[in-house]
GROMACS .gro file of C-alpha atoms in nm:
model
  104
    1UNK     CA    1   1.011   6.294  -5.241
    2UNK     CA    2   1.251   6.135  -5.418
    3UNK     CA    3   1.639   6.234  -5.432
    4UNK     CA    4   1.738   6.045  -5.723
    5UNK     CA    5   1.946   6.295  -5.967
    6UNK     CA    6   1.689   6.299  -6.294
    7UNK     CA    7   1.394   6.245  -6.145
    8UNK     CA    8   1.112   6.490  -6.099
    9UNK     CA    9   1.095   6.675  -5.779
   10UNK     CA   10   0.840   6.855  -5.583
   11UNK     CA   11   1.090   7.100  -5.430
   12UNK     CA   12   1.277   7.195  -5.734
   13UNK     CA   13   0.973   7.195  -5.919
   14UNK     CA   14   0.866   7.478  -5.716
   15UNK     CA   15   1.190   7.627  -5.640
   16UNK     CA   16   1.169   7.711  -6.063
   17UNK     CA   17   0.844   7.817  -6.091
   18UNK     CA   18   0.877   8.080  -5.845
   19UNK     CA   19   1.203   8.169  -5.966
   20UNK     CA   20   1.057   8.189  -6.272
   21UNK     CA   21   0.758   8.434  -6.189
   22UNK     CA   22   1.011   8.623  -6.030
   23UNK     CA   23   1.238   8.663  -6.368
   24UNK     CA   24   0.955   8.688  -6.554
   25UNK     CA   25   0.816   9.002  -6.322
   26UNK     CA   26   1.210   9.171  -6.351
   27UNK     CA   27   1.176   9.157  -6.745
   28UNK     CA   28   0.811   9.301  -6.688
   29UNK     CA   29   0.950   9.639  -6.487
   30UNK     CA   30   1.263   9.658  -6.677
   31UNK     CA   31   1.073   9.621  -7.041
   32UNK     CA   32   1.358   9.356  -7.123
   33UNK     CA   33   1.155   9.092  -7.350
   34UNK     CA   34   1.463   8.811  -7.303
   35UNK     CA   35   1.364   8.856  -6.928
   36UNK     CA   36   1.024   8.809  -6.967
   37UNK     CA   37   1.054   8.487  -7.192
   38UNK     CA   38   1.339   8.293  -6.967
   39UNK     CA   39   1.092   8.350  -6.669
   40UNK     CA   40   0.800   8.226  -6.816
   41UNK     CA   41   0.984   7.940  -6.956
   42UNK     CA   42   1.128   7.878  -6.637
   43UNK     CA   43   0.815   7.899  -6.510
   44UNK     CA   44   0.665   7.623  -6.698
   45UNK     CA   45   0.939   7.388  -6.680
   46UNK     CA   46   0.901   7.418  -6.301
   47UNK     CA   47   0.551   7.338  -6.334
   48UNK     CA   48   0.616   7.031  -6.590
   49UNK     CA   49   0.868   6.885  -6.325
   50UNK     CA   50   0.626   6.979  -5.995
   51UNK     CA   51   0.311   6.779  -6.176
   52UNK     CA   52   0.575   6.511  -6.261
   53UNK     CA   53   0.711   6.431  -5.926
   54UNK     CA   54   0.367   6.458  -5.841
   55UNK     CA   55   0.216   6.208  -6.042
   56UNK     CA   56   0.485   5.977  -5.960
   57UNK     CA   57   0.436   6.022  -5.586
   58UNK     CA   58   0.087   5.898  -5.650
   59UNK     CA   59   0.173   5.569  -5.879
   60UNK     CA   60   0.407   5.513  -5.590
   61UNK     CA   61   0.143   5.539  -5.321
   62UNK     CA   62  -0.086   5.333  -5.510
   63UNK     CA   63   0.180   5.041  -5.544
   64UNK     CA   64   0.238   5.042  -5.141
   65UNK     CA   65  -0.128   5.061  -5.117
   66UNK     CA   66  -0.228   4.760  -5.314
   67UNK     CA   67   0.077   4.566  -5.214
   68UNK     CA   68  -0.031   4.654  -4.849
   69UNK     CA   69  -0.352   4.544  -4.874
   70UNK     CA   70  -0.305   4.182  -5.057
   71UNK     CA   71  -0.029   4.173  -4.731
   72UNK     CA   72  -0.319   4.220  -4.499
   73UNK     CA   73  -0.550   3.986  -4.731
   74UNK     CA   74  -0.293   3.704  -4.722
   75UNK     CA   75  -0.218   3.756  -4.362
   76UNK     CA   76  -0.582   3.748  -4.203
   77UNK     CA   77  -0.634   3.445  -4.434
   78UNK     CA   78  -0.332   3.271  -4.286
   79UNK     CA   79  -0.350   3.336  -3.924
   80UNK     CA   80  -0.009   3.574  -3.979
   81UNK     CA   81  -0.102   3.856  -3.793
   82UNK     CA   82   0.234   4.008  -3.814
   83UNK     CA   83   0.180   4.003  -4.197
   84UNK     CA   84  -0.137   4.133  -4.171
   85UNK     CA   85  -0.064   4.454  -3.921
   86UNK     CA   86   0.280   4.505  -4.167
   87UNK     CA   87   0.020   4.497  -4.456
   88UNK     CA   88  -0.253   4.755  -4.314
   89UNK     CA   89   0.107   5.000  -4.175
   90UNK     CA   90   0.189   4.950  -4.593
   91UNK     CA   91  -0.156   5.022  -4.712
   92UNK     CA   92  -0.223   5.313  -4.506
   93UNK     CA   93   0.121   5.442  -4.591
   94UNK     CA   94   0.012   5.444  -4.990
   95UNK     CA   95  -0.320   5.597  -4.908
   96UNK     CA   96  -0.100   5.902  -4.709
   97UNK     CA   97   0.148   5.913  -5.038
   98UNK     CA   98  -0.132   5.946  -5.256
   99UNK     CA   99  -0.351   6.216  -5.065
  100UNK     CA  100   0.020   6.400  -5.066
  101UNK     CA  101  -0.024   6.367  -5.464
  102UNK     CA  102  -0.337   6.443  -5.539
  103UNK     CA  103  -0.379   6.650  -5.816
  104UNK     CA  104  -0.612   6.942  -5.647
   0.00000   0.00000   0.00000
């Protein structure tokens, strides 16, 4: 998760979709249409930014994973097996991030 201000976040992301669905259910019992529209745009946007962090938590994991294994690669092909254990901890880190990210 990343806490750079702009970028997508899973927690936020969420945080606005439910508020949303919870806006969106006030407007519903109250009849007030301006209600009902805010949450369900809410909503969305809460979705867009949850898929985006997301996706970008997988692109991540999939750099550390590559980049882990050439580590390992180069390392066992060296003799450095300091290189090569710091590769495989980097390349099973990426695989973690990207089962986080999977889209399900």
């Amino acid at each position: 998760m990343s806490s750079n201000i702009g970028e997508p976040n899973k927690t936020t992301g969420q945080y606005h979709s439910t508020k949303g669905n919870v806006v969106e259910a006030v407007g519903n019992l109250t009849g007030l249409q301006s209600w009902q529209q805010s949450g369900k745009e809410e909503h969305a946007q809460g979705e867009i930014e949850y898929k985006a962090a997301q996706a970008q938590g997988y692109a991540e994991g999939t750099m550390d994973r590559v980049g882990g294994k050439k580590d390992a690669v180069l390392g066992a092909v060296t003799g450095d097996r300091s290189q090569e254990a710091a590769g495989n901890i980097r390349q099973d880190k990426g695989e973690a991030q990207q089962d986080l990210n999977k889209n399900v």
